[in-house]
Amino acid sequence: MDSLDDNKAQGAPQTADLDAQALFYHRYPRPGKMEITATKPLGNQRDLALAYSPGVAAPCLAIKDDPATAAFYTARSNLVAVVSNGTAVLGLGNIGALASKPVMEGKAVLFKKFAGIDVFDIEINAPAVEDMVKVVSALEPTFGGINLEDIKAPECFEVERQLREIMDIPVFHDDQHGTAIIVAAAVLNGLELAGKDIATVKIVASGAGAAALACLNLLVALGARRENIWVHDLEGLVYKGREVLMDEWKSVYAQDSDKRTLADSIGGADIFLGLSAAGVLKPELLAQMAEKPLIMALANPNPEIMPNLAREARPDAMICTGRSDFPNQVNNVLCFPYIFRGALDCGARTINEEMKLAAVRAIASLAREEPSDVAARAYSGETPVFGPEYLIPSPFDQRLILRIAPCVAKAAAETGVATRPIQDFDAYMDELNRFVFRSGFIMKPLFTAAKTAAKKRVIFAEGEDERVLRAAQVLLEEGIAKPILIGRPSILQTRLERFGLKIRPDVDFEVVNPESDRRYRDYVDEYFAHVGRSGVTPEAARTIVRTNSTVISALAVKRGDADALICGLEGRYDRHLRDVKQIIGKKPGVIDFSGLSLLISQRGATFFTDTYVTYNPSAEEIAEMTIMAAREIRRFGIKPRAALVSHSNFGSRDSESARKMRRATQLVREQAPDLEADGEMHGDSAISEILRKRVMPDTTLSGEANLIVFPTLDAANITLGIVKTMTDSLHVGPILLGAAMPAHILTPSVTSRGVVNMATLAVVEASHPEGGL
């Protein structure tokens, strides 16, 4: 079930080529999958004095006086230990602690990727329960939580139980509880679709290891009855009086029965839970199961029965596996990062049953919502919607953290195990949203302004595009805008159904059908009035208005049928810009358009201009785009600090390009004396105030520049692409500056979230055309 088993989950053979690729992946460009990164500056003697001696004494003494302050002065409250003794590693068995390290590193990067949690992986040579408990319990001062991993049963039960009793931080054996939580969520949804009650269903299990027993225990907590649960292992049925391969954890499910085999007990079963071995469930046994059975064949790499065989035998069955190449994958990454996120954020002392049940219900509920665009991209073909083929969400659904972490934190507070209960859940959701959508913090002022303004009509040229359809639903649900989509109604309806979206054409949003819109003649006349003396004949104008959706959109804005335009998801940027220029035109007094791009990284927000429009702008054009960009940046609630960059550093070179940037800087100062701006300077001087002041002590720019102005389109666009890729930054834009009415030309790589961001900005521009919010 673990996501690290992806190659096995795909059923791919372990070929020499695959092994070689995996070894290369783990070795280069540096060994392993993790590194430690400092979160504080260490650039000078003062930084060192604060980070270590003598400054470090202050937080040490504060923690000595009040241990709870460790959450404020150290990384402990966001640090988890992934601990294993290597006795039951994935499908590899008892390979030892050292050999398990690649798996534990993999688990660590999943924590970081999906929930922003830092991890130290700790592999220990401690096969005995007593040794494991002694080592792990001694780690409590270092960590905010312990994730036990790949420890064989039954020792794993006792290790976790003892650690939970003596440690005051969460201890969570993911192999048990992670699997159980996902299974329980699938069971809840499967029973809802089948119209069955968990208190009355019959459950037959194949496998009695750590994961299987944890699944059954959680189902009992949800209402399943022990007398309705039939457990089988290598010795057959777990029955009263059996002595071989029995233990205290398995014994609670012993049946008072003379049945011994799976074939004996599967009759009338509503649920088959398989955590055993391939081929255990034969097709002929499925015929004995109840109506609409739920088959959870979770053995990896090959399940107890392949889904195609199960479907042939029981077309009415709902089927889950541990494989990613079939629907309903039971994957632990659906829950463990987010359970720890919620537990750490409230300072939970443990992860109790109520917190696990909260996660179960959150996951089950999310599967009933419309899939997000990120989840949709995880599938090929049609986007699944809640039903037999979609009982649990995709592991790539970014909303998982937004649903699970708050529910877990609330359950922790309600059950009295939270040492730092979350006081403001709205603020907490904002924090989680900022993690999920890195644009959240930067975009928040714009979203707030758009929601409070009179609803503006945003027309989308590529209305049939999936990203636009998903963005339209978000804009409607959030109350940000009134979408107008250009597209054929039948195509729109079909795609909305395919993607599992609930909005409907001409009900929730307006449709402009290019094939039959009643305004066609008026639009043709309007278009010809703009381009008739530019070589476009009346006949060509009719064809263009019928076939060019950007032209239609621009005409709608020009005529007042829409307030803002979004285009560019298909085709070349310059062709869209040509249409916007011809129809919407420039603001009075503006020399030319320019394109502003925003990159959001761990460093914060940095704006780049001109990244898309003018190949070799003049000094006057550079000054104009700098001032327009600064005005746009203020919409985000950010004070602009502009650096006009060059190969010359404050006069160190006297080339034509350097003189242009020098002249542009002077023009900016004359035309916008209140704007913090300086140049011409090197790129590193723009970022580092120390370097800048070393060369120019009386620089008029303070701190780190957040608006980088380039001498040419080449320099700006190339830098944008490189920085975006190297820093894994989120791109917002390009933002078109200088248009007479709100219009933005995006790029084909934009996501649906990017469409939402730009549509929101367009709404704010339409509401406040002179700037501000």
CSV table of N, CA, C and O in Angstrom, one decimal, residues 122-159:
chain,number,residue,atom,x,y,z
A,122,ILE,N,16.0,7.3,10.9
A,122,ILE,CA,16.8,6.7,11.9
A,122,ILE,C,16.7,5.2,11.8
A,122,ILE,O,15.6,4.6,12.0
A,123,GLU,N,17.7,4.5,11.3
A,123,GLU,CA,17.7,3.1,11.2
A,123,GLU,C,18.6,2.5,12.4
A,123,GLU,O,19.7,2.9,12.6
A,124,ILE,N,18.0,1.6,13.1
A,124,ILE,CA,18.6,1.1,14.3
A,124,ILE,C,18.8,-0.4,14.3
A,124,ILE,O,17.9,-1.2,13.9
A,125,ASN,N,19.9,-0.9,14.7
A,125,ASN,CA,20.2,-2.3,14.9
A,125,ASN,C,19.6,-2.8,16.2
A,125,ASN,O,20.3,-2.9,17.2
A,126,ALA,N,18.3,-3.0,16.2
A,126,ALA,CA,17.6,-3.4,17.4
A,126,ALA,C,16.4,-4.3,17.1
A,126,ALA,O,15.3,-3.8,17.1
A,127,PRO,N,16.7,-5.5,16.8
A,127,PRO,CA,15.5,-6.4,16.5
A,127,PRO,C,14.6,-6.8,17.6
A,127,PRO,O,13.5,-7.1,17.4
A,128,ALA,N,15.1,-6.7,18.9
A,128,ALA,CA,14.3,-7.0,20.0
A,128,ALA,C,13.4,-5.9,20.4
A,128,ALA,O,13.8,-4.7,20.3
A,129,VAL,N,12.2,-6.2,21.0
A,129,VAL,CA,11.3,-5.2,21.4
A,129,VAL,C,11.9,-4.3,22.5
A,129,VAL,O,11.9,-3.0,22.4
A,130,GLU,N,12.6,-4.9,23.4
A,130,GLU,CA,13.2,-4.1,24.5
A,130,GLU,C,14.2,-3.1,24.0
A,130,GLU,O,14.2,-1.9,24.5
A,131,ASP,N,15.0,-3.5,23.1
A,131,ASP,CA,16.1,-2.6,22.5
A,131,ASP,C,15.4,-1.5,21.7
A,131,ASP,O,15.9,-0.3,21.8
A,132,MET,N,14.4,-1.8,20.9
A,132,MET,CA,13.8,-0.8,20.1
A,132,MET,C,13.1,0.3,21.0
A,132,MET,O,13.3,1.5,20.8
A,133,VAL,N,12.4,-0.2,22.0
A,133,VAL,CA,11.8,0.8,22.9
A,133,VAL,C,12.8,1.7,23.7
A,133,VAL,O,12.6,2.9,23.8
A,134,LYS,N,13.9,1.1,24.1
A,134,LYS,CA,14.9,1.8,24.8
A,134,LYS,C,15.5,2.9,23.9
A,134,LYS,O,15.7,4.1,24.3
A,135,VAL,N,15.8,2.6,22.7
A,135,VAL,CA,16.5,3.5,21.7
A,135,VAL,C,15.5,4.6,21.3
A,135,VAL,O,15.8,5.8,21.4
A,136,VAL,N,14.3,4.2,20.9
A,136,VAL,CA,13.3,5.2,20.4
A,136,VAL,C,12.9,6.2,21.5
A,136,VAL,O,12.8,7.4,21.3
A,137,SER,N,12.6,5.6,22.7
A,137,SER,CA,12.1,6.5,23.7
A,137,SER,C,13.1,7.5,24.2
A,137,SER,O,12.7,8.6,24.6
A,138,ALA,N,14.4,7.2,24.0
A,138,ALA,CA,15.4,8.2,24.4
A,138,ALA,C,15.5,9.3,23.4
A,138,ALA,O,16.2,10.3,23.7
A,139,LEU,N,14.8,9.2,22.3
A,139,LEU,CA,14.9,10.3,21.2
A,139,LEU,C,13.8,11.4,21.5
A,139,LEU,O,13.8,12.4,20.7
A,140,GLU,N,13.0,11.3,22.5
A,140,GLU,CA,11.9,12.2,22.7
A,140,GLU,C,12.3,13.7,22.7
A,140,GLU,O,11.6,14.5,22.2
A,141,PRO,N,13.4,14.1,23.4
A,141,PRO,CA,13.8,15.5,23.3
A,141,PRO,C,14.0,16.1,22.0
A,141,PRO,O,13.9,17.3,21.8
A,142,THR,N,14.3,15.2,21.0
A,142,THR,CA,14.7,15.7,19.7
A,142,THR,C,13.5,16.0,18.8
A,142,THR,O,13.5,16.9,18.0
A,143,PHE,N,12.4,15.1,18.9
A,143,PHE,CA,11.4,15.1,17.9
A,143,PHE,C,10.0,15.5,18.4
A,143,PHE,O,9.7,15.4,19.6
A,144,GLY,N,9.2,16.0,17.5
A,144,GLY,CA,7.8,16.3,17.8
A,144,GLY,C,6.9,15.1,17.6
A,144,GLY,O,5.7,15.1,18.0
A,145,GLY,N,7.4,14.0,16.9
A,145,GLY,CA,6.6,12.8,16.6
A,145,GLY,C,7.5,11.7,16.1
A,145,GLY,O,8.6,11.9,15.6
A,146,ILE,N,7.0,10.5,16.3
A,146,ILE,CA,7.7,9.3,15.8
A,146,ILE,C,6.9,8.5,14.9
A,146,ILE,O,5.7,8.1,15.2
A,147,ASN,N,7.4,8.2,13.7
A,147,ASN,CA,6.7,7.4,12.7
A,147,ASN,C,7.5,6.0,12.6
A,147,ASN,O,8.6,6.0,12.1
A,148,LEU,N,6.9,5.0,13.2
A,148,LEU,CA,7.5,3.7,13.1
A,148,LEU,C,7.3,3.1,11.7
A,148,LEU,O,6.2,3.2,11.2
A,149,GLU,N,8.3,2.4,11.2
A,149,GLU,CA,8.2,2.0,9.8
A,149,GLU,C,8.8,0.6,9.6
A,149,GLU,O,9.9,0.3,10.1
A,150,ASP,N,8.1,-0.3,8.9
A,150,ASP,CA,8.7,-1.6,8.4
A,150,ASP,C,9.3,-2.4,9.6
A,150,ASP,O,10.5,-2.8,9.5
A,151,ILE,N,8.5,-2.6,10.6
A,151,ILE,CA,8.9,-3.5,11.7
A,151,ILE,C,7.9,-4.7,11.7
A,151,ILE,O,6.7,-4.5,11.6
A,152,LYS,N,8.5,-5.9,11.8
A,152,LYS,CA,7.6,-7.1,11.6
A,152,LYS,C,6.7,-7.3,12.8
A,152,LYS,O,6.9,-6.8,13.9
A,153,ALA,N,5.6,-8.0,12.5
A,153,ALA,CA,4.6,-8.3,13.5
A,153,ALA,C,5.0,-9.7,14.1
A,153,ALA,O,5.7,-10.5,13.4
A,154,PRO,N,4.7,-9.9,15.3
A,154,PRO,CA,3.9,-9.1,16.2
A,154,PRO,C,4.7,-8.1,17.0
A,154,PRO,O,4.1,-7.4,17.9
A,155,GLU,N,6.0,-8.0,16.9
A,155,GLU,CA,6.8,-7.1,17.7
A,155,GLU,C,6.4,-5.7,17.5
A,155,GLU,O,6.4,-4.9,18.5
A,156,CYS,N,5.9,-5.3,16.3
A,156,CYS,CA,5.5,-3.9,16.1
A,156,CYS,C,4.4,-3.5,17.0
A,156,CYS,O,4.3,-2.3,17.4
A,157,PHE,N,3.5,-4.4,17.3
A,157,PHE,CA,2.4,-4.1,18.2
A,157,PHE,C,2.9,-3.7,19.6
A,157,PHE,O,2.5,-2.7,20.2
A,158,GLU,N,3.8,-4.5,20.1
A,158,GLU,CA,4.3,-4.3,21.5
A,158,GLU,C,5.2,-3.1,21.5
A,158,GLU,O,5.2,-2.3,22.5
A,159,VAL,N,6.0,-2.8,20.5
A,159,VAL,CA,6.9,-1.7,20.4
A,159,VAL,C,6.0,-0.4,20.5
A,159,VAL,O,6.3,0.5,21.3
